[in-house]
Amino acid sequence: MDITKYLKDNIVILDGATGTELQKAGLKVGELPERWNVTHKDALINLHKAYYDAGSNVVSANTFGANSLHFCDRELEEVISVALDNVKAARDLSAAKQPKFIAADIGPTGKLLEPYGDLKFEDAVKIFAKTVRLCAKHGAEIIFIQTMNDSYETKAAVIAAKENCNLPIFVSNAYGENGKLMTGATPSAMSCMLEGLGVTAVGVNCSYGPDELSGVVDGLLECSSLPVIFMPNAGIPKNVNGEAVYDVSASEFAESVKKAVLKGARIVGGCCGTSPEYIRLLAQAVANIPAGEIRPKNLTRISSYSHEVRCGIKPLIIGERINPTGKKRFKQALIENDRSYILKEGASQAENGADILDVNVGIPDIDEKTVLADTVVGLQAVIDLPLQIDTSDFVAMEKAVRLYNGKPLINSVSGKKASMDAVFPIAKKYGGAIIALTLDENGIPPTAEGRFEIAKRILEEAEKYGIKREDIIFDTLCMTVSANVQAASVTVDALKLVKEKTGCRTSLGISNVSFGLPDRETLNATFLTLALSAGLDMAIMNPFSEPVMKSFHAFNALDGRDTDFGEYIAFATRKTADAEQVVSVRNDEKNYQRRDNSRTRRSRQRLRRENGVSAATAYECGSGESGV
Ligand code: THG
């Protein structure tokens, strides 16, 4: 029996603690528990057997810290092979009748990844890869990645698992008191990234007791199309005479975890402080609960290291400014490797209301593979918005998407065969949502119907890769109206048609419409309104453009999406406050100039000129020299 099949119709019972049970048996603080696999074989076999006897379907081998940072190659293979042999022996010895599976347990490396520590992402992948290969070789049936409190390290482990075996991957993370990972991810952000990566189940373990973690479980259940894992501690440990004491009893634990099962959690067990008795009572408590169907949520969503952004609730702003098109200063920054310029461009778009940042560094003769990856890694270290990876260089795309800490938006695929052949495997492997352009080898069709035909073909091809419809967002492409007066109206007609017929979300680059014409912002703002009324879900636009931002907020308010006008009022009053600040800047400047020279004013003007930031923003940032 395959665990993924068993999961469809059953609640899966995991095991309980290993570490705290071994401590009871004499494991000393500081001793590597995995060495006990070899030195205390019987203790391990007895514990694993006790869990199977108590009703566990899945028992994890004692491999949590079995990685090449803790063990040399020879010892690593020994502790892993014996760990799995111990669970196999326990399974053979147990007379319990439920289906029984063996998991490899993969915990954190113990080192922090960049940017918090010095472990590189690809080095973390290599460390996990070695452990995964050994676990698969020695008989693991599930790769169970547990207790990680960093989304980036979790992604490294999942990639290692995907690249080194074909086993189902379970992932449960440790959440803090604020309901987030140590590095900031919410449950929905983790669900978004992990579902994209194609794991089998997502969840929470360790951290706290079952009651404290109910919010995390609810957060996962709300958005997950995958089975949810719940494996809490037996409460919050209290320090009693230097020993950790867990104060939730086995029966309280079982009752509390049962509540999560009634809400929909499907894979349950215990972490620190639990024992075979906890699992026995838990298995009994949930024995008669029918396993409900796990329904696909069909969400279109992407994520950053910290949060999920959902598409289709209200229109989203994709900031277009990290793009060298038409910007001499930006091109120069790329050539000179002036990272702070680009990061500042990202931070100020975030401050101005962008939901997502487009990242495009394509200029002739640049090593795009390196620069795009470095830019993505640099941005995600300082800005919490999800990124849209914008490149036509597929090698650069794959590297950036791989190093991205979350589920990215990929910009873009088109109806060209070469594009689909290259982009779909990347999106499938790393789990991105994809902007799909309705153009093919013959260019952009002049009619809405022609663009819809390409959209259909793109969807058919995506399906062959197992890419879900909701991960395809169509862009019916607006070129400048200065070349073709029908450009905007055909694009909007195509948008309506594609959205209605496919049910997919839509995106457009707004600023393209006005290339070559005077007063571009007015055209952009009005085009945005047209597109939004046709059902546009995401707009690639300039968050610094006041007319465009005003249209955006006014449309949402009038369309009833901005319930109680809250966002409109916040935006409008922020504008008023900004205007007042401008006046105060001017007054300050007058006074300052009287006392001193015009250095401040010059630096502010320079900042405005170079970065296009409003006077108010320049004031908020202090002097031009201060950066973000
Ligand atoms: N669809 C998708 N992706 C896209 C586009 C699209 N990516 C690129 C582009 N179109 C959207 N991004 C921009 C970025 C900048 C400008 C227009 C579109 C722009 N820049 C000014 C210029 O060239 O004059 C520079 C302004 C400045 O100096 O500050 O207009 O359609 N999927």
PDB file of N, CA and C and ligand atoms in Angstrom, residues 320-328 345 358 360 388 390 411-412 435-437 475 477-479 507-512 514-515 520 524 540-542 610-612, ligand 1:
ATOM      1  N   GLU A 320       6.486  48.117 -11.575  1.00  0.00           N
ATOM      2  CA  GLU A 320       7.237  47.887 -12.819  1.00  0.00           C
ATOM      3  C   GLU A 320       8.639  48.494 -12.801  1.00  0.00           C
ATOM      4  N   ARG A 321       9.017  49.133 -11.691  1.00  0.00           N
ATOM      5  CA  ARG A 321      10.190  50.018 -11.741  1.00  0.00           C
ATOM      6  C   ARG A 321      11.533  49.301 -11.771  1.00  0.00           C
ATOM      7  N   ILE A 322      11.574  48.034 -11.370  1.00  0.00           N
ATOM      8  CA  ILE A 322      12.867  47.339 -11.451  1.00  0.00           C
ATOM      9  C   ILE A 322      12.976  46.775 -12.858  1.00  0.00           C
ATOM     10  N   ASN A 323      13.242  47.693 -13.768  1.00  0.00           N
ATOM     11  CA  ASN A 323      13.258  47.372 -15.199  1.00  0.00           C
ATOM     12  C   ASN A 323      14.053  48.483 -15.883  1.00  0.00           C
ATOM     13  N   PRO A 324      15.110  48.110 -16.611  1.00  0.00           N
ATOM     14  CA  PRO A 324      15.959  49.156 -17.191  1.00  0.00           C
ATOM     15  C   PRO A 324      15.344  49.876 -18.395  1.00  0.00           C
ATOM     16  N   THR A 325      14.168  49.410 -18.889  1.00  0.00           N
ATOM     17  CA  THR A 325      13.584  50.036 -20.085  1.00  0.00           C
ATOM     18  C   THR A 325      13.471  51.550 -19.919  1.00  0.00           C
ATOM     19  N   GLY A 326      14.109  52.274 -20.816  1.00  0.00           N
ATOM     20  CA  GLY A 326      13.985  53.738 -20.829  1.00  0.00           C
ATOM     21  C   GLY A 326      14.671  54.430 -19.672  1.00  0.00           C
ATOM     22  N   LYS A 327      15.496  53.689 -18.888  1.00  0.00           N
ATOM     23  CA  LYS A 327      16.101  54.339 -17.710  1.00  0.00           C
ATOM     24  C   LYS A 327      17.624  54.234 -17.757  1.00  0.00           C
ATOM     25  N   LYS A 328      18.229  55.322 -18.133  1.00  0.00           N
ATOM     26  CA  LYS A 328      19.691  55.340 -18.244  1.00  0.00           C
ATOM     27  C   LYS A 328      20.359  55.035 -16.907  1.00  0.00           C
ATOM     28  N   GLU A 345      14.877  51.091  -5.207  1.00  0.00           N
ATOM     29  CA  GLU A 345      13.751  51.125  -6.142  1.00  0.00           C
ATOM     30  C   GLU A 345      12.657  50.146  -5.677  1.00  0.00           C
ATOM     31  N   ASP A 358       7.955  43.440  -9.969  1.00  0.00           N
ATOM     32  CA  ASP A 358       8.522  42.841 -11.175  1.00  0.00           C
ATOM     33  C   ASP A 358      10.035  43.056 -11.120  1.00  0.00           C
ATOM     34  N   ASN A 360      13.280  42.820 -13.543  1.00  0.00           N
ATOM     35  CA  ASN A 360      13.823  42.640 -14.891  1.00  0.00           C
ATOM     36  C   ASN A 360      15.173  43.350 -14.945  1.00  0.00           C
ATOM     37  N   GLN A 388       8.117  39.021  -9.039  1.00  0.00           N
ATOM     38  CA  GLN A 388       7.761  38.511 -10.368  1.00  0.00           C
ATOM     39  C   GLN A 388       9.057  38.472 -11.177  1.00  0.00           C
ATOM     40  N   ASP A 390      11.062  38.430 -14.227  1.00  0.00           N
ATOM     41  CA  ASP A 390      10.753  38.886 -15.586  1.00  0.00           C
ATOM     42  C   ASP A 390      11.981  38.729 -16.475  1.00  0.00           C
ATOM     43  N   ASN A 411       7.350  35.661 -15.160  1.00  0.00           N
ATOM     44  CA  ASN A 411       6.977  36.523 -16.273  1.00  0.00           C
ATOM     45  C   ASN A 411       7.997  36.317 -17.383  1.00  0.00           C
ATOM     46  N   SER A 412       7.750  35.496 -18.322  1.00  0.00           N
ATOM     47  CA  SER A 412       6.464  34.951 -18.719  1.00  0.00           C
ATOM     48  C   SER A 412       6.675  33.743 -19.613  1.00  0.00           C
ATOM     49  N   ILE A 435       2.742  34.149 -15.759  1.00  0.00           N
ATOM     50  CA  ILE A 435       2.058  35.079 -16.662  1.00  0.00           C
ATOM     51  C   ILE A 435       2.194  34.507 -18.074  1.00  0.00           C
ATOM     52  N   ALA A 436       1.066  34.294 -18.746  1.00  0.00           N
ATOM     53  CA  ALA A 436       1.083  33.694 -20.085  1.00  0.00           C
ATOM     54  C   ALA A 436       0.648  34.730 -21.116  1.00  0.00           C
ATOM     55  N   LEU A 437       1.560  35.033 -22.034  1.00  0.00           N
ATOM     56  CA  LEU A 437       1.291  36.055 -23.045  1.00  0.00           C
ATOM     57  C   LEU A 437       0.592  35.431 -24.245  1.00  0.00           C
ATOM     58  N   ASP A 475      -2.053  37.378 -19.995  1.00  0.00           N
ATOM     59  CA  ASP A 475      -1.761  38.764 -20.360  1.00  0.00           C
ATOM     60  C   ASP A 475      -2.052  38.883 -21.849  1.00  0.00           C
ATOM     61  N   LEU A 477      -1.717  41.412 -23.697  1.00  0.00           N
ATOM     62  CA  LEU A 477      -0.682  42.249 -24.310  1.00  0.00           C
ATOM     63  C   LEU A 477      -1.134  43.541 -24.961  1.00  0.00           C
ATOM     64  N   CYS A 478      -0.861  44.634 -24.309  1.00  0.00           N
ATOM     65  CA  CYS A 478      -1.146  45.919 -24.925  1.00  0.00           C
ATOM     66  C   CYS A 478       0.133  46.568 -25.441  1.00  0.00           C
ATOM     67  N   MET A 479       0.173  46.809 -26.720  1.00  0.00           N
ATOM     68  CA  MET A 479       1.287  47.575 -27.290  1.00  0.00           C
ATOM     69  C   MET A 479       0.858  49.039 -27.354  1.00  0.00           C
ATOM     70  N   SER A 507      -3.599  39.627 -16.275  1.00  0.00           N
ATOM     71  CA  SER A 507      -2.601  40.646 -15.935  1.00  0.00           C
ATOM     72  C   SER A 507      -2.307  41.458 -17.190  1.00  0.00           C
ATOM     73  N   LEU A 508      -1.913  42.701 -17.018  1.00  0.00           N
ATOM     74  CA  LEU A 508      -1.491  43.519 -18.178  1.00  0.00           C
ATOM     75  C   LEU A 508      -0.375  44.460 -17.753  1.00  0.00           C
ATOM     76  N   GLY A 509       0.535  44.739 -18.691  1.00  0.00           N
ATOM     77  CA  GLY A 509       1.476  45.843 -18.505  1.00  0.00           C
ATOM     78  C   GLY A 509       0.736  47.102 -18.921  1.00  0.00           C
ATOM     79  N   ILE A 510       0.581  48.028 -17.993  1.00  0.00           N
ATOM     80  CA  ILE A 510      -0.232  49.219 -18.268  1.00  0.00           C
ATOM     81  C   ILE A 510       0.560  50.278 -19.046  1.00  0.00           C
ATOM     82  N   SER A 511       1.808  50.495 -18.667  1.00  0.00           N
ATOM     83  CA  SER A 511       2.546  51.645 -19.201  1.00  0.00           C
ATOM     84  C   SER A 511       2.904  51.505 -20.682  1.00  0.00           C
ATOM     85  N   ASN A 512       2.872  50.257 -21.207  1.00  0.00           N
ATOM     86  CA  ASN A 512       3.211  50.083 -22.626  1.00  0.00           C
ATOM     87  C   ASN A 512       2.286  50.899 -23.524  1.00  0.00           C
ATOM     88  N   SER A 514       1.228  53.757 -23.740  1.00  0.00           N
ATOM     89  CA  SER A 514       1.424  55.175 -24.040  1.00  0.00           C
ATOM     90  C   SER A 514       2.791  55.525 -24.607  1.00  0.00           C
ATOM     91  N   PHE A 515       3.629  54.492 -24.874  1.00  0.00           N
ATOM     92  CA  PHE A 515       4.969  54.793 -25.399  1.00  0.00           C
ATOM     93  C   PHE A 515       4.842  55.746 -26.582  1.00  0.00           C
ATOM     94  N   ARG A 520       1.934  60.752 -20.772  1.00  0.00           N
ATOM     95  CA  ARG A 520       1.697  59.307 -20.715  1.00  0.00           C
ATOM     96  C   ARG A 520       0.853  58.898 -19.513  1.00  0.00           C
ATOM     97  N   ASN A 524      -2.109  56.206 -19.295  1.00  0.00           N
ATOM     98  CA  ASN A 524      -1.931  55.003 -18.474  1.00  0.00           C
ATOM     99  C   ASN A 524      -3.064  54.863 -17.458  1.00  0.00           C
ATOM    100  N   ILE A 540       0.669  45.499 -14.057  1.00  0.00           N
ATOM    101  CA  ILE A 540       2.081  45.871 -13.955  1.00  0.00           C
ATOM    102  C   ILE A 540       2.109  47.369 -14.230  1.00  0.00           C
ATOM    103  N   MET A 541       2.449  48.152 -13.237  1.00  0.00           N
ATOM    104  CA  MET A 541       2.309  49.605 -13.371  1.00  0.00           C
ATOM    105  C   MET A 541       3.305  50.332 -12.474  1.00  0.00           C
ATOM    106  N   ASN A 542       3.281  51.644 -12.601  1.00  0.00           N
ATOM    107  CA  ASN A 542       4.230  52.453 -11.846  1.00  0.00           C
ATOM    108  C   ASN A 542       3.585  52.981 -10.568  1.00  0.00           C
ATOM    109  N   GLU A 610      16.802  61.565 -10.100  1.00  0.00           N
ATOM    110  CA  GLU A 610      17.372  60.248 -10.402  1.00  0.00           C
ATOM    111  C   GLU A 610      16.390  59.122 -10.157  1.00  0.00           C
ATOM    112  N   ASN A 611      15.604  59.263  -9.112  1.00  0.00           N
ATOM    113  CA  ASN A 611      14.804  58.115  -8.701  1.00  0.00           C
ATOM    114  C   ASN A 611      13.331  58.276  -8.971  1.00  0.00           C
ATOM    115  N   GLY A 612      12.956  59.472  -9.397  1.00  0.00           N
ATOM    116  CA  GLY A 612      11.541  59.685  -9.678  1.00  0.00           C
ATOM    117  C   GLY A 612      10.693  59.638  -8.418  1.00  0.00           C
TER     118      GLY A 612
HETATM  119  N1  THG B   1       3.378  42.330 -19.902  1.00  0.00           N
HETATM  120  C1  THG B   1       4.166  41.570 -19.144  1.00  0.00           C
HETATM  121  N2  THG B   1       5.367  41.983 -18.717  1.00  0.00           N
HETATM  122  C2  THG B   1       5.845  43.188 -19.076  1.00  0.00           C
HETATM  123  C3  THG B   1       5.062  44.026 -19.871  1.00  0.00           C
HETATM  124  C4  THG B   1       3.793  43.574 -20.304  1.00  0.00           C
HETATM  125  N3  THG B   1       7.068  43.599 -18.639  1.00  0.00           N
HETATM  126  C5  THG B   1       7.651  44.799 -19.156  1.00  0.00           C
HETATM  127  C6  THG B   1       6.601  45.847 -19.482  1.00  0.00           C
HETATM  128  N4  THG B   1       5.542  45.261 -20.211  1.00  0.00           N
HETATM  129  C7  THG B   1       6.052  46.442 -18.228  1.00  0.00           C
HETATM  130  N5  THG B   1       7.037  47.237 -17.571  1.00  0.00           N
HETATM  131  C8  THG B   1       7.329  48.545 -17.974  1.00  0.00           C
HETATM  132  C9  THG B   1       8.368  49.202 -17.343  1.00  0.00           C
HETATM  133  C10 THG B   1       8.673  50.502 -17.669  1.00  0.00           C
HETATM  134  C11 THG B   1       7.952  51.159 -18.646  1.00  0.00           C
HETATM  135  C12 THG B   1       6.924  50.516 -19.279  1.00  0.00           C
HETATM  136  C13 THG B   1       6.600  49.198 -18.937  1.00  0.00           C
HETATM  137  C14 THG B   1       8.238  52.571 -19.009  1.00  0.00           C
HETATM  138  N6  THG B   1       9.392  53.068 -18.638  1.00  0.00           N
HETATM  139  C15 THG B   1       9.735  54.467 -18.926  1.00  0.00           C
HETATM  140  C16 THG B   1      10.144  54.624 -20.374  1.00  0.00           C
HETATM  141  O1  THG B   1      10.563  53.654 -21.009  1.00  0.00           O
HETATM  142  O2  THG B   1      10.070  55.733 -20.853  1.00  0.00           O
HETATM  143  C17 THG B   1      10.857  54.888 -18.031  1.00  0.00           C
HETATM  144  C18 THG B   1      10.363  55.838 -17.030  1.00  0.00           C
HETATM  145  C19 THG B   1      11.443  56.374 -16.152  1.00  0.00           C
HETATM  146  O3  THG B   1      12.502  56.842 -16.635  1.00  0.00           O
HETATM  147  O4  THG B   1      11.217  56.417 -14.958  1.00  0.00           O
HETATM  148  O5  THG B   1       7.432  53.208 -19.633  1.00  0.00           O
HETATM  149  O6  THG B   1       3.043  44.248 -21.019  1.00  0.00           O
HETATM  150  N7  THG B   1       3.722  40.372 -18.768  1.00  0.00           N
END
